[in-house]
Short mmCIF file of C-alpha atoms in Angstrom, two decimals:
data_model
loop_
_atom_site.label_atom_id
_atom_site.label_comp_id
_atom_site.label_asym_id
_atom_site.label_seq_id
_atom_site.Cartn_x
_atom_site.Cartn_y
_atom_site.Cartn_z
CA GLN A 6 -17.30 3.70 -1.07
CA SER A 7 -13.99 1.95 -1.45
CA VAL A 8 -13.49 -1.63 -2.71
CA LEU A 9 -11.20 -2.10 0.26
CA THR A 10 -12.80 -1.59 3.66
CA GLN A 11 -10.83 -0.05 6.56
CA PRO A 12 -12.16 1.05 9.96
CA PRO A 13 -12.48 4.84 9.91
CA SER A 14 -10.58 5.23 13.14
CA VAL A 15 -8.56 3.44 15.83
CA SER A 16 -6.90 4.65 18.93
CA ALA A 17 -4.58 3.40 21.65
CA ALA A 18 -2.30 4.72 24.32
CA PRO A 19 1.43 5.44 23.83
CA GLY A 20 3.44 2.25 24.12
CA GLN A 21 0.41 0.05 23.30
CA LYS A 22 -0.17 -1.98 20.16
CA VAL A 23 -2.82 -1.38 17.44
CA THR A 24 -3.99 -3.26 14.43
CA ILE A 25 -5.63 -1.81 11.30
CA SER A 26 -7.66 -4.11 9.09
CA CYS A 27 -8.21 -4.03 5.35
CA SER A 28 -10.93 -6.22 3.98
CA GLY A 29 -11.36 -6.97 0.30
CA SER A 30 -12.22 -9.83 -2.01
CA SER A 31 -10.67 -12.49 -4.24
CA SER A 32 -10.41 -9.98 -7.08
CA ASN A 33 -8.08 -7.77 -5.13
CA ILE A 34 -6.40 -8.74 -1.77
CA GLY A 35 -7.06 -12.43 -2.32
CA ASN A 36 -4.88 -12.52 -5.40
CA ASN A 37 -2.49 -9.65 -5.15
CA TYR A 38 0.17 -8.03 -2.98
CA VAL A 39 -1.02 -5.48 -0.40
CA SER A 40 0.91 -2.39 0.49
CA TRP A 41 0.31 0.11 3.34
CA TYR A 42 0.91 3.85 3.39
CA GLN A 43 1.21 6.37 6.22
CA GLN A 44 0.04 9.92 5.71
CA LEU A 45 1.13 12.34 8.49
CA PRO A 46 -0.97 15.50 8.69
CA GLY A 47 -0.28 17.88 5.82
CA THR A 48 2.19 15.63 4.09
CA ALA A 49 2.26 13.20 1.19
CA PRO A 50 1.71 9.48 1.85
CA LYS A 51 4.74 7.29 2.60
CA LEU A 52 5.19 3.61 1.84
CA LEU A 53 5.18 1.58 5.13
CA ILE A 54 4.72 -2.01 4.07
CA TYR A 55 4.87 -3.69 0.64
CA ASP A 56 4.31 -7.23 -0.72
CA ASN A 57 2.02 -7.90 2.25
CA ASN A 58 4.69 -7.93 4.94
CA LYS A 59 7.98 -6.38 3.79
CA ARG A 60 9.30 -3.12 5.17
CA PRO A 61 11.26 -0.57 3.09
CA SER A 62 14.62 0.41 4.49
CA GLY A 63 14.19 2.98 7.20
CA ILE A 64 10.84 1.77 8.38
CA PRO A 65 11.15 0.51 12.04
CA ASP A 66 10.17 -3.01 12.86
CA ARG A 67 7.35 -1.62 15.10
CA PHE A 68 5.37 -1.71 11.82
CA SER A 69 4.35 -5.02 10.43
CA GLY A 70 1.96 -6.37 7.81
CA SER A 71 0.17 -9.60 7.26
CA LYS A 72 -2.39 -11.08 4.88
CA SER A 73 -4.82 -13.91 5.23
CA GLY A 74 -7.34 -14.79 2.46
CA THR A 75 -9.07 -11.58 1.45
CA SER A 76 -8.00 -9.49 4.34
CA ALA A 77 -4.80 -7.73 5.37
CA THR A 78 -3.64 -6.29 8.62
CA LEU A 79 -1.14 -3.52 9.62
CA GLY A 80 0.19 -3.76 13.12
CA ILE A 81 1.97 -1.03 14.99
CA THR A 82 3.61 -1.73 18.32
CA GLY A 83 5.17 0.61 20.88
CA LEU A 84 2.88 3.44 19.76
CA GLN A 85 4.38 6.97 19.71
CA THR A 86 2.56 10.19 19.38
CA GLY A 87 4.37 10.63 16.03
CA ASP A 88 2.50 7.73 14.69
CA GLU A 89 -0.70 9.75 14.66
CA ALA A 90 -1.66 9.65 10.98
CA ASP A 91 -3.99 8.34 8.41
CA TYR A 92 -3.18 4.79 7.15
CA TYR A 93 -4.20 3.40 3.80
CA CYS A 94 -4.01 -0.09 2.29
CA GLY A 95 -3.76 -0.61 -1.40
CA THR A 96 -3.66 -3.30 -3.99
CA TRP A 97 -4.55 -4.21 -7.54
CA ASP A 98 -8.10 -5.26 -8.47
CA SER A 99 -8.63 -7.44 -11.49
CA SER A 100 -12.41 -7.65 -11.49
CA LEU A 101 -12.69 -5.61 -14.73
CA SER A 102 -9.42 -4.45 -16.32
CA ALA A 103 -6.64 -4.29 -13.80
CA TYR A 104 -6.67 -1.10 -11.65
CA TRP A 105 -5.26 -0.07 -8.38
CA VAL A 106 -7.50 0.53 -5.33
CA PHE A 107 -6.89 2.19 -2.00
CA GLY A 108 -8.75 1.53 1.15
CA GLY A 109 -10.89 4.35 2.68
CA GLY A 110 -8.12 5.18 5.22
CA THR A 111 -7.99 4.83 8.99
CA LYS A 112 -7.18 7.66 11.34
CA LEU A 113 -4.96 6.55 14.14
CA THR A 114 -5.11 8.52 17.35
CA VAL A 115 -2.54 8.05 20.02
CA LEU A 116 -4.22 9.02 23.23
CA GLN B 18 17.65 9.44 -4.51
CA ILE B 19 14.28 9.46 -6.26
CA THR B 20 12.30 12.59 -6.29
CA LEU B 21 9.11 13.63 -8.05
CA LYS B 22 7.34 17.03 -8.32
CA GLU B 23 3.96 17.85 -9.69
CA SER B 24 3.23 21.10 -11.58
CA GLY B 25 0.21 22.55 -13.21
CA PRO B 26 -2.56 25.11 -12.75
CA THR B 27 -3.88 25.65 -9.25
CA LEU B 28 -7.27 26.87 -10.48
CA VAL B 29 -9.31 25.55 -13.31
CA LYS B 30 -12.82 26.39 -14.44
CA PRO B 31 -15.62 23.75 -14.83
CA THR B 32 -15.57 21.99 -18.09
CA GLN B 33 -11.93 22.88 -18.81
CA THR B 34 -9.17 20.30 -19.26
CA LEU B 35 -6.57 19.86 -16.53
CA THR B 36 -3.00 19.13 -17.59
CA LEU B 37 -0.55 18.09 -14.86
CA THR B 38 3.07 17.35 -15.26
CA CYS B 39 5.24 15.09 -13.06
CA THR B 40 8.96 15.81 -13.27
CA PHE B 41 11.17 13.25 -11.72
CA SER B 42 14.76 12.39 -11.15
CA GLY B 43 16.79 9.48 -9.74
CA PHE B 44 15.25 6.89 -12.16
CA SER B 45 14.55 6.25 -15.80
CA LEU B 46 11.13 5.43 -17.19
CA SER B 47 12.91 3.32 -19.76
CA THR B 48 14.10 0.86 -17.13
CA SER B 49 12.14 -2.48 -17.11
CA GLY B 50 9.52 -2.63 -14.28
CA VAL B 51 9.41 1.07 -13.56
CA GLY B 52 6.17 3.05 -13.60
CA VAL B 53 4.72 6.40 -12.55
CA GLY B 54 1.26 6.75 -11.15
CA TRP B 55 -1.12 9.59 -10.33
CA ILE B 56 -3.22 9.60 -7.19
CA ARG B 57 -5.54 12.36 -5.94
CA GLN B 58 -7.02 13.30 -2.52
CA PRO B 59 -10.02 15.63 -2.14
CA PRO B 60 -9.71 17.80 0.97
CA GLY B 61 -10.36 15.78 4.05
CA LYS B 62 -11.09 12.63 2.00
CA ALA B 63 -9.31 9.35 1.05
CA LEU B 64 -6.72 8.65 -1.63
CA GLU B 65 -8.11 7.82 -5.08
CA TRP B 66 -5.86 6.17 -7.68
CA LEU B 67 -6.16 7.69 -11.14
CA ALA B 68 -3.65 6.16 -13.56
CA LEU B 69 -0.30 4.44 -14.08
CA ILE B 70 2.07 4.33 -16.99
CA TYR B 71 4.85 1.71 -17.28
CA TRP B 72 8.27 1.83 -18.91
CA ASN B 73 6.93 -0.19 -21.85
CA ASP B 74 4.06 2.43 -22.37
CA ASP B 75 1.43 0.11 -20.92
CA LYS B 76 -1.18 2.26 -19.32
CA ARG B 77 -3.79 1.62 -16.64
CA TYR B 78 -6.73 3.76 -15.71
CA SER B 79 -9.30 4.04 -12.98
CA PRO B 80 -12.44 2.50 -14.51
CA SER B 81 -14.64 5.29 -13.17
CA LEU B 82 -12.50 8.03 -14.70
CA LYS B 83 -11.08 6.27 -17.78
CA SER B 84 -13.06 8.19 -20.29
CA ARG B 85 -11.63 11.54 -18.98
CA LEU B 86 -8.04 10.64 -18.41
CA THR B 87 -4.90 10.34 -20.59
CA ILE B 88 -1.48 9.53 -19.26
CA THR B 89 1.67 9.94 -21.34
CA LYS B 90 5.40 9.89 -20.74
CA ASP B 91 8.39 11.74 -22.23
CA THR B 92 11.34 9.60 -21.23
CA SER B 93 13.87 12.10 -22.55
CA LYS B 94 12.51 14.81 -20.34
CA ASN B 95 11.88 12.63 -17.30
CA GLN B 96 8.24 13.66 -17.34
CA VAL B 97 4.79 12.10 -17.12
CA VAL B 98 1.73 14.13 -18.11
CA LEU B 99 -1.86 13.49 -16.89
CA THR B 100 -4.72 15.17 -18.54
CA MET B 101 -8.29 15.13 -17.18
CA THR B 102 -11.10 16.56 -19.35
CA ASN B 103 -14.40 18.18 -18.33
CA MET B 104 -13.27 19.24 -14.84
CA ASP B 105 -15.94 19.60 -12.22
CA PRO B 106 -15.79 21.08 -8.68
CA VAL B 107 -15.87 17.54 -7.32
CA ASP B 108 -12.45 17.09 -8.88
CA THR B 109 -10.93 19.59 -6.47
CA ALA B 110 -8.14 17.69 -4.86
CA THR B 111 -4.43 17.47 -4.22
CA TYR B 112 -2.90 15.48 -7.06
CA TYR B 113 0.08 13.40 -6.42
CA CYS B 114 2.43 11.47 -8.68
CA ALA B 115 4.48 8.55 -7.39
CA HIS B 116 7.26 6.17 -8.56
CA SER B 117 6.13 2.65 -8.95
CA LEU B 118 8.33 -0.51 -9.17
CA THR B 119 6.69 -3.53 -10.79
CA GLY B 120 3.39 -1.80 -10.19
CA THR B 121 3.09 -3.24 -6.63
CA THR B 122 4.05 -0.15 -4.70
CA PHE B 123 3.99 3.64 -4.89
CA ASP B 124 7.19 4.93 -3.38
CA PRO B 125 8.14 7.70 -3.10
CA TRP B 126 5.49 10.27 -3.74
CA GLY B 127 5.72 13.81 -4.89
CA GLN B 128 4.67 16.65 -2.54
CA GLY B 129 1.37 17.05 -4.32
CA THR B 130 -0.32 19.95 -5.95
CA LEU B 131 -3.66 21.35 -5.01
CA VAL B 132 -6.04 21.87 -7.87
CA THR B 133 -9.26 23.82 -7.34
CA VAL B 134 -12.11 23.69 -9.81
CA SER B 135 -14.25 26.79 -9.61
CA SER B 136 -15.76 29.36 -11.86
#
């Protein structure tokens, strides 16, 4: 059971938009930057979004991030079949000593 | 270009100690703000963060695994070593190392190495 809660799965048709939520608390999301990672099947995770809403170079603007209070959201527009992957949110948690936490992951299916 | 690669045994026996090495290039672990983290992923399951070491030798560990983990760095060799004691079959996973800047992101990641714990 992760400290950060994500829906196990989401789905949408090609060209549509989807959002993935990441819910936490004041000890993690509420007071720290959130990053998002995409893991395509059989590959290592890749950074998609950092500092809540910034995109690394090379990440298309179809991917966006936002944060409000103790929740964060990843948005993907213009869905492509190549976006089918697992998506993870992550941030620091300072409830005990500072440690990093990942969400449980969300499987995106592009129908 | 930053690259990282994990190396170590693919099979360990229960109760043994696992030692994994992350060899990297394209950055220095003596540069302010830089860190290297370890993350694992059991087959078909979610990512689990294990540990992070910073350029100044500050170390952070997962609270649930802290008693079993040790992370060290060798700046001259561009390597970070993770040891995990008392291995159990539930520790079977792909182990990744990743570059971290200011501790707020993990980017990029190594390709990962699958470690199986079995007698």
